[in-house]
């Protein structure tokens, strides 16, 4: 999505994005419109040409980046250092205007590569959290079996494994059923 008060900048960015496989390209002229679109749609990449008519755009850039958007912020050359200092910790790339097509394209490719890498890490983190939750549930179920049925830890472990294999379900499902049965 392109957020720019000037139509000239919108045309410049759209001409760069569409032929290079970035699409569909949406464009709005205010932070308010951009916020409404972000609520309704998942936006991967956001190009913000500051200042905007209703706001400078820096706070919006930070909000969008914290929600997972890749953000490329365009500012006047004399503002570059000050703005970069404020937004770089949020993963926002900042470029000074005027800017060349090759530089914008290179920054976009960098943003896309970074977004892909972050997504892969998020998926891996989610998978690890799920596995840790399963381990916690299985351990809790083992403790309940040891407490209520006087099993040893290896016996409780084997019982959960065997029930899961016999029923062709995950250990998590068996652990949840044991917890439901014995945890009062």
XYZ file of N, CA and C in Angstrom:
552
model
N 0.848 -1.170 0.000
C 0.000 0.000 0.000
C 0.895 1.235 0.000
N 0.489 2.208 -0.784
C 1.197 3.477 -0.865
C 0.379 4.515 -0.106
N 1.035 5.212 0.808
C 0.372 6.292 1.539
C 1.133 7.568 1.210
N 0.483 8.441 0.424
C 1.136 9.671 -0.015
C 0.091 10.728 -0.321
N 0.370 11.957 0.091
C -0.538 13.068 -0.210
C -0.387 13.515 -1.661
N 0.768 13.266 -2.246
C 1.026 13.705 -3.614
C 0.797 12.608 -4.635
N 0.057 12.936 -5.687
C -0.249 11.967 -6.737
C 0.994 11.615 -7.552
N 1.931 12.544 -7.642
C 3.163 12.300 -8.395
C 3.951 11.145 -7.758
N 4.038 11.142 -6.432
C 4.745 10.072 -5.717
C 4.010 8.745 -5.864
N 2.674 8.791 -5.815
C 1.877 7.565 -5.976
C 2.171 6.946 -7.335
N 2.186 7.771 -8.379
C 2.479 7.274 -9.732
C 3.883 6.683 -9.811
N 4.857 7.378 -9.220
C 6.245 6.915 -9.217
C 6.349 5.525 -8.585
N 5.742 5.364 -7.403
C 5.822 4.083 -6.693
C 5.027 2.991 -7.408
N 3.841 3.326 -7.892
C 2.995 2.338 -8.572
C 3.683 1.821 -9.832
N 4.325 2.719 -10.584
C 5.043 2.313 -11.798
C 6.217 1.395 -11.478
N 6.772 1.534 -10.303
C 7.886 0.688 -9.880
C 7.384 -0.656 -9.353
N 6.282 -0.632 -8.627
C 5.786 -1.839 -7.960
C 5.118 -2.831 -8.908
N 4.176 -2.367 -9.711
C 3.362 -3.283 -10.517
C 4.157 -4.152 -11.485
N 5.082 -3.608 -12.265
C 5.824 -4.477 -13.189
C 6.752 -5.468 -12.488
N 7.062 -5.221 -11.240
C 7.993 -6.082 -10.514
C 7.297 -7.075 -9.595
N 6.025 -7.320 -9.826
C 5.320 -8.370 -9.097
C 4.770 -7.977 -7.742
N 4.790 -6.708 -7.415
C 4.183 -6.260 -6.164
C 2.754 -5.841 -6.481
N 1.810 -6.593 -6.011
C 0.440 -6.217 -6.322
C -0.537 -7.003 -5.503
N -1.767 -6.626 -5.473
C -2.310 -5.392 -6.033
C -1.836 -4.185 -5.227
N -1.652 -3.071 -5.939
C -1.152 -1.858 -5.300
C -2.332 -0.976 -4.919
N -2.438 -0.690 -3.640
C -3.461 0.218 -3.137
C -2.795 1.541 -2.816
N -3.536 2.641 -2.956
C -2.968 3.926 -2.566
C -4.019 4.762 -1.854
N -3.573 5.440 -0.810
C -4.422 6.354 -0.049
C -3.613 7.612 0.224
N -4.320 8.687 0.605
C -3.615 9.952 0.782
C -3.518 10.420 2.229
N -4.186 9.713 3.147
C -4.133 10.138 4.551
C -3.865 8.956 5.476
N -3.407 9.270 6.678
C -3.184 8.241 7.696
C -4.513 7.597 8.077
N -5.564 8.402 8.167
C -6.889 7.878 8.518
C -7.352 6.798 7.553
N -7.233 7.072 6.256
C -7.623 6.078 5.244
C -6.751 4.827 5.348
N -5.469 5.032 5.555
C -4.536 3.902 5.654
C -4.876 3.025 6.850
N -5.200 3.639 7.982
C -5.570 2.869 9.178
C -6.822 2.041 8.926
N -7.803 2.630 8.247
C -9.039 1.881 7.932
C -8.740 0.679 7.035
N -7.879 0.872 6.048
C -7.519 -0.241 5.161
C -6.765 -1.333 5.909
N -5.898 -0.937 6.830
C -5.137 -1.927 7.605
C -6.038 -2.778 8.485
N -7.162 -2.220 8.917
C -8.115 -2.984 9.729
C -8.796 -4.042 8.864
N -9.133 -3.677 7.634
C -9.883 -4.567 6.742
C -9.025 -5.581 6.004
N -7.769 -5.254 5.759
C -6.914 -6.104 4.920
C -5.571 -6.361 5.576
N -4.952 -7.437 5.126
C -3.586 -7.713 5.572
C -2.641 -7.106 4.541
N -1.865 -6.154 4.980
C -0.930 -5.457 4.098
C 0.483 -5.921 4.442
N 1.215 -6.382 3.437
C 2.584 -6.850 3.665
C 3.592 -5.707 3.670
N 3.465 -4.836 2.673
C 4.439 -3.757 2.526
C 3.715 -2.416 2.444
N 4.263 -1.472 3.174
C 3.673 -0.144 3.274
C 4.729 0.888 2.903
N 4.436 1.709 1.912
C 5.324 2.802 1.524
C 4.666 4.091 1.983
N 5.326 4.836 2.848
C 4.755 6.072 3.381
C 5.633 7.236 2.949
N 5.030 8.140 2.177
C 5.728 9.325 1.695
C 5.340 10.494 2.605
N 6.229 10.861 3.516
C 5.916 11.901 4.492
C 6.234 13.287 3.938
N 5.633 14.343 4.480
C 4.544 14.349 5.453
C 3.213 14.115 4.750
N 2.244 13.629 5.494
C 0.908 13.411 4.955
C 0.015 14.585 5.354
N -1.147 14.693 4.727
C -1.994 15.863 4.974
C -2.574 15.897 6.384
N -2.809 14.728 6.987
C -3.429 14.706 8.316
C -2.457 14.358 9.444
N -1.228 13.991 9.110
C -0.245 13.610 10.118
C 1.108 13.484 9.409
N 2.181 13.525 10.162
C 3.490 13.336 9.531
C 3.612 11.918 8.978
N 3.149 10.922 9.754
C 3.177 9.540 9.291
C 4.115 8.640 10.060
N 4.958 9.215 10.914
C 5.940 8.410 11.639
C 5.269 7.505 12.676
N 4.325 8.042 13.440
C 3.629 7.226 14.445
C 2.834 6.106 13.783
N 2.207 6.426 12.659
C 1.469 5.405 11.914
C 2.415 4.317 11.423
N 3.595 4.710 10.961
C 4.593 3.742 10.486
C 4.983 2.785 11.600
N 5.183 3.320 12.800
C 5.550 2.488 13.950
C 4.408 1.525 14.291
N 3.166 2.027 14.291
C 2.004 1.166 14.569
C 1.897 0.042 13.544
N 2.041 0.394 12.277
C 1.928 -0.603 11.211
C 3.040 -1.641 11.313
N 4.248 -1.201 11.607
C 5.377 -2.132 11.739
C 5.161 -3.074 12.914
N 4.585 -2.572 13.994
C 4.346 -3.428 15.160
C 3.260 -4.459 14.889
N 2.446 -4.229 13.851
C 1.406 -5.192 13.469
C 1.886 -6.142 12.382
N 3.154 -6.044 12.010
C 3.714 -7.003 11.068
C 3.934 -6.502 9.658
N 3.620 -5.257 9.373
C 3.853 -4.712 8.030
C 5.329 -4.380 7.853
N 5.806 -4.579 6.649
C 7.125 -4.077 6.297
C 6.947 -2.632 5.871
N 7.673 -1.709 6.470
C 7.439 -0.284 6.214
C 8.682 0.377 5.631
N 8.439 1.129 4.562
C 9.471 1.936 3.920
C 8.999 3.384 4.015
N 9.737 4.203 4.732
C 9.351 5.581 5.030
C 10.222 6.537 4.225
N 9.584 7.444 3.492
C 10.309 8.427 2.686
C 10.189 9.792 3.350
N 11.329 10.425 3.606
C 11.350 11.724 4.288
C 12.257 12.691 3.535
N 12.135 13.975 3.873
C 13.040 14.970 3.297
C 14.455 14.658 3.766
N 15.430 14.959 2.928
C 16.829 14.628 3.225
C 17.297 15.197 4.561
N 16.858 16.413 4.883
C 17.306 17.027 6.140
C 16.678 16.381 7.380
N 15.622 15.599 7.194
C 14.962 14.920 8.318
C 15.413 13.467 8.477
N 16.183 12.969 7.541
C 16.526 11.546 7.502
C 17.132 11.031 8.805
N 18.159 11.682 9.293
C 18.836 11.186 10.498
C 17.915 11.172 11.709
N 17.169 12.250 11.911
C 16.284 12.347 13.079
C 15.176 11.299 13.024
N 14.562 11.144 11.861
C 13.466 10.175 11.716
C 14.005 8.751 11.806
N 15.106 8.470 11.133
C 15.699 7.121 11.175
C 16.004 6.697 12.597
N 16.553 7.608 13.369
C 16.896 7.324 14.754
C 15.666 6.896 15.557
N 14.523 7.513 15.251
C 13.293 7.216 15.996
C 12.618 5.921 15.551
N 12.778 5.535 14.293
C 12.003 4.395 13.776
C 12.806 3.131 13.487
N 14.116 3.220 13.446
C 14.894 2.043 13.034
C 14.777 0.878 14.012
N 14.524 1.144 15.291
C 14.356 0.054 16.260
C 13.081 -0.750 16.022
N 12.176 -0.213 15.216
C 10.930 -0.913 14.893
C 11.038 -1.673 13.573
N 12.227 -1.665 12.972
C 12.434 -2.379 11.717
C 11.965 -1.607 10.500
N 11.817 -0.312 10.636
C 11.346 0.525 9.535
C 12.549 1.048 8.758
N 12.501 0.877 7.437
C 13.560 1.409 6.573
C 13.200 2.840 6.193
N 14.168 3.728 6.234
C 13.931 5.139 5.920
C 14.840 5.557 4.777
N 14.245 6.234 3.794
C 15.012 6.747 2.656
C 14.759 8.238 2.505
N 15.791 8.962 2.063
C 15.676 10.403 1.847
C 15.178 10.682 0.436
N 14.284 11.674 0.331
C 13.835 12.141 -0.977
C 14.749 13.269 -1.425
N 14.980 13.442 -2.686
C 14.509 12.603 -3.791
C 15.251 11.271 -3.823
N 14.576 10.282 -4.376
C 15.118 8.929 -4.356
C 15.065 8.340 -5.768
N 16.024 7.501 -6.089
C 16.068 6.900 -7.428
C 15.293 5.585 -7.451
N 14.842 5.210 -8.622
C 14.113 3.938 -8.782
C 14.939 2.734 -8.318
N 16.216 2.636 -8.741
C 16.997 1.470 -8.302
C 17.125 1.375 -6.780
N 17.261 2.518 -6.116
C 17.381 2.501 -4.660
C 16.073 2.048 -4.009
N 14.944 2.536 -4.516
C 13.638 2.119 -3.973
C 13.444 0.630 -4.214
N 13.775 0.172 -5.415
C 13.615 -1.247 -5.740
C 14.491 -2.107 -4.831
N 15.721 -1.688 -4.626
C 16.643 -2.430 -3.761
C 16.122 -2.457 -2.317
N 15.613 -1.341 -1.840
C 15.055 -1.280 -0.481
C 13.833 -2.188 -0.365
N 13.009 -2.223 -1.407
C 11.830 -3.102 -1.397
C 12.241 -4.568 -1.349
N 13.226 -4.934 -2.131
C 13.700 -6.324 -2.129
C 14.259 -6.695 -0.753
N 14.983 -5.778 -0.142
C 15.510 -6.000 1.201
C 14.369 -6.173 2.199
N 13.347 -5.346 2.061
C 12.180 -5.429 2.939
C 11.464 -6.765 2.774
N 11.299 -7.210 1.544
C 10.638 -8.495 1.274
C 11.447 -9.647 1.864
N 12.745 -9.627 1.657
C 13.598 -10.699 2.195
C 13.538 -10.728 3.717
N 13.560 -9.566 4.327
C 13.482 -9.484 5.787
C 12.142 -9.996 6.285
N 11.063 -9.629 5.595
C 9.713 -10.082 5.982
C 9.618 -11.608 5.899
N 10.172 -12.190 4.846
C 10.134 -13.656 4.707
C 10.877 -14.331 5.850
N 12.020 -13.791 6.168
C 12.825 -14.372 7.244
C 12.106 -14.258 8.586
N 11.497 -13.123 8.832
C 10.735 -12.937 10.073
C 9.557 -13.900 10.152
N 8.864 -14.066 9.035
C 7.725 -15.002 9.019
C 8.179 -16.419 9.335
N 9.290 -16.825 8.755
C 9.813 -18.169 9.025
C 10.160 -18.323 10.501
N 10.760 -17.308 11.089
C 11.093 -17.354 12.516
C 9.834 -17.380 13.382
N 8.810 -16.626 12.975
C 7.553 -16.625 13.727
C 6.899 -18.002 13.686
N 6.927 -18.640 12.513
C 6.356 -19.982 12.389
C 7.124 -20.979 13.253
N 8.445 -20.869 13.245
C 9.269 -21.763 14.050
C 8.995 -21.548 15.535
N 8.878 -20.308 15.948
C 8.567 -19.982 17.343
C 7.215 -20.552 17.737
N 6.247 -20.398 16.875
C 4.905 -20.920 17.148
C 4.933 -22.438 17.282
N 5.679 -23.095 16.411
C 5.806 -24.551 16.462
C 6.463 -24.994 17.765
N 7.525 -24.303 18.157
C 8.213 -24.645 19.404
C 7.320 -24.408 20.618
N 6.543 -23.342 20.590
C 5.626 -23.074 21.700
C 4.571 -24.166 21.797
N 4.098 -24.624 20.655
C 3.107 -25.699 20.635
C 3.695 -26.990 21.209
N 4.926 -27.301 20.809
C 5.589 -28.502 21.327
C 5.815 -28.403 22.835
N 6.217 -27.224 23.291
C 6.426 -27.037 24.731
C 5.116 -27.205 25.502
N 4.041 -26.700 24.951
C 2.732 -26.848 25.594
C 2.335 -28.322 25.661
N 2.610 -29.067 24.583
C 2.307 -30.499 24.589
C 3.128 -31.213 25.664
N 4.400 -30.880 25.772
C 5.261 -31.501 26.790
C 4.729 -31.198 28.186
N 4.301 -29.956 28.416
C 3.740 -29.596 29.726
C 2.493 -30.418 30.036
N 1.620 -30.553 29.033
C 0.388 -31.327 29.233
C 0.695 -32.794 29.520
N 1.617 -33.369 28.752
C 1.974 -34.779 28.947
C 2.596 -34.968 30.331
N 3.464 -34.069 30.739
C 4.067 -34.175 32.077
C 3.021 -34.049 33.179
N 2.076 -33.158 32.975
C 1.004 -33.012 33.968
C 0.160 -34.283 34.042
N -0.139 -34.862 32.867
C -0.909 -36.109 32.828
C -0.127 -37.240 33.493
N 1.186 -37.291 33.249
C 2.017 -38.319 33.897
C 1.954 -38.178 35.416
N 2.062 -36.968 35.909
C 1.990 -36.745 37.356
C 0.646 -37.196 37.925
N -0.423 -36.932 37.188
C -1.746 -37.362 37.655
C -1.852 -38.884 37.682
N -1.306 -39.546 36.656
C -1.315 -41.017 36.641
C -0.474 -41.561 37.792
N 0.665 -40.931 38.038
C 1.533 -41.379 39.128
C 0.841 -41.176 40.483
N 0.128 -40.100 40.604
C -0.535 -39.780 41.869
C -1.781 -40.639 42.098
N -2.625 -40.762 41.084
C -3.906 -41.455 41.251
C -3.827 -42.965 41.040
N -2.982 -43.395 40.115
C -2.897 -44.831 39.818
C -1.597 -45.442 40.335
N -0.825 -44.674 41.064
C 0.426 -45.137 41.687
C 1.402 -45.745 40.673
N 1.455 -45.143 39.494
C 2.392 -45.611 38.465
C 3.745 -44.944 38.681
N 4.770 -45.586 38.142
C 6.082 -44.937 38.113
C 6.085 -43.988 36.907
N 7.085 -43.133 36.825
C 7.156 -42.196 35.692
C 7.271 -42.934 34.358
N 8.129 -43.965 34.240
C 8.199 -44.703 32.972
C 6.869 -45.390 32.623
N 6.164 -45.915 33.636
C 4.865 -46.560 33.375
C 3.844 -45.527 32.887
N 3.826 -44.378 33.520
C 2.888 -43.328 33.108
C 3.204 -42.872 31.680
N 4.474 -42.704 31.388
C 4.903 -42.306 30.050
C 4.471 -43.344 29.014
N 4.733 -44.605 29.313
C 4.372 -45.691 28.402
C 2.866 -45.766 28.213
N 2.107 -45.562 29.284
C 0.641 -45.601 29.201
C 0.130 -44.535 28.231
N 0.654 -43.334 28.361
C 0.223 -42.245 27.474
C 0.617 -42.544 26.031
N 1.857 -42.995 25.830
C 2.333 -43.338 24.487
C 1.475 -44.439 23.868
N 1.195 -45.491 24.634
C 0.433 -46.640 24.134
C -0.994 -46.237 23.779
N -1.632 -45.474 24.665
C -3.003 -45.022 24.386
C -3.051 -44.160 23.126
N -2.060 -43.318 22.962
C -2.011 -42.454 21.780
C -1.832 -43.280 20.511
N -0.945 -44.272 20.566
C -0.719 -45.127 19.393
C -1.946 -45.977 19.095
N -2.555 -46.553 20.130
C -3.728 -47.407 19.931
C -4.904 -46.624 19.350
N -5.071 -45.392 19.789
C -6.199 -44.581 19.330
C -5.866 -43.753 18.083
N -4.610 -43.837 17.623
C -4.150 -43.064 16.456
C -4.398 -41.562 16.641
N -4.059 -41.087 17.836
C -4.175 -39.660 18.122
C -2.848 -39.176 18.711
N -2.729 -37.885 18.840
C -1.503 -37.327 19.420
C -1.502 -37.511 20.932
N -0.308 -37.508 21.477
C -0.155 -37.639 22.931
C -0.892 -36.511 23.652
N -0.958 -35.377 23.023
C -1.641 -34.225 23.608
C -3.105 -34.545 23.916
N -3.783 -35.205 22.979
C -5.200 -35.540 23.173
C -5.372 -36.498 24.348
N -4.499 -37.484 24.442
C -4.559 -38.443 25.556
C -4.269 -37.721 26.872
N -3.268 -36.862 26.866
C -2.916 -36.109 28.074
C -4.085 -35.234 28.522
N -4.733 -34.574 27.569
C -5.883 -33.731 27.911
C -7.009 -34.556 28.517
N -7.230 -35.755 27.964
C -8.297 -36.607 28.502
C -7.952 -37.101 29.909
N -6.695 -37.423 30.159
C -6.258 -37.853 31.498
C -6.414 -36.698 32.491
N -6.016 -35.519 32.069
C -6.139 -34.340 32.936
C -7.606 -34.071 33.255
N -8.437 -34.197 32.243
C -9.879 -33.977 32.434
C -10.456 -35.004 33.410
N -9.983 -36.241 33.319
C -10.491 -37.316 34.177
C -10.038 -37.158 35.625
N -8.767 -36.900 35.836
C -8.211 -36.940 37.190
C -8.040 -35.583 37.873
N -8.023 -34.523 37.113
C -7.798 -33.206 37.716
C -9.133 -32.601 38.126
N -9.305 -32.445 39.429
C -10.584 -31.904 39.888
C -10.454 -30.597 40.603
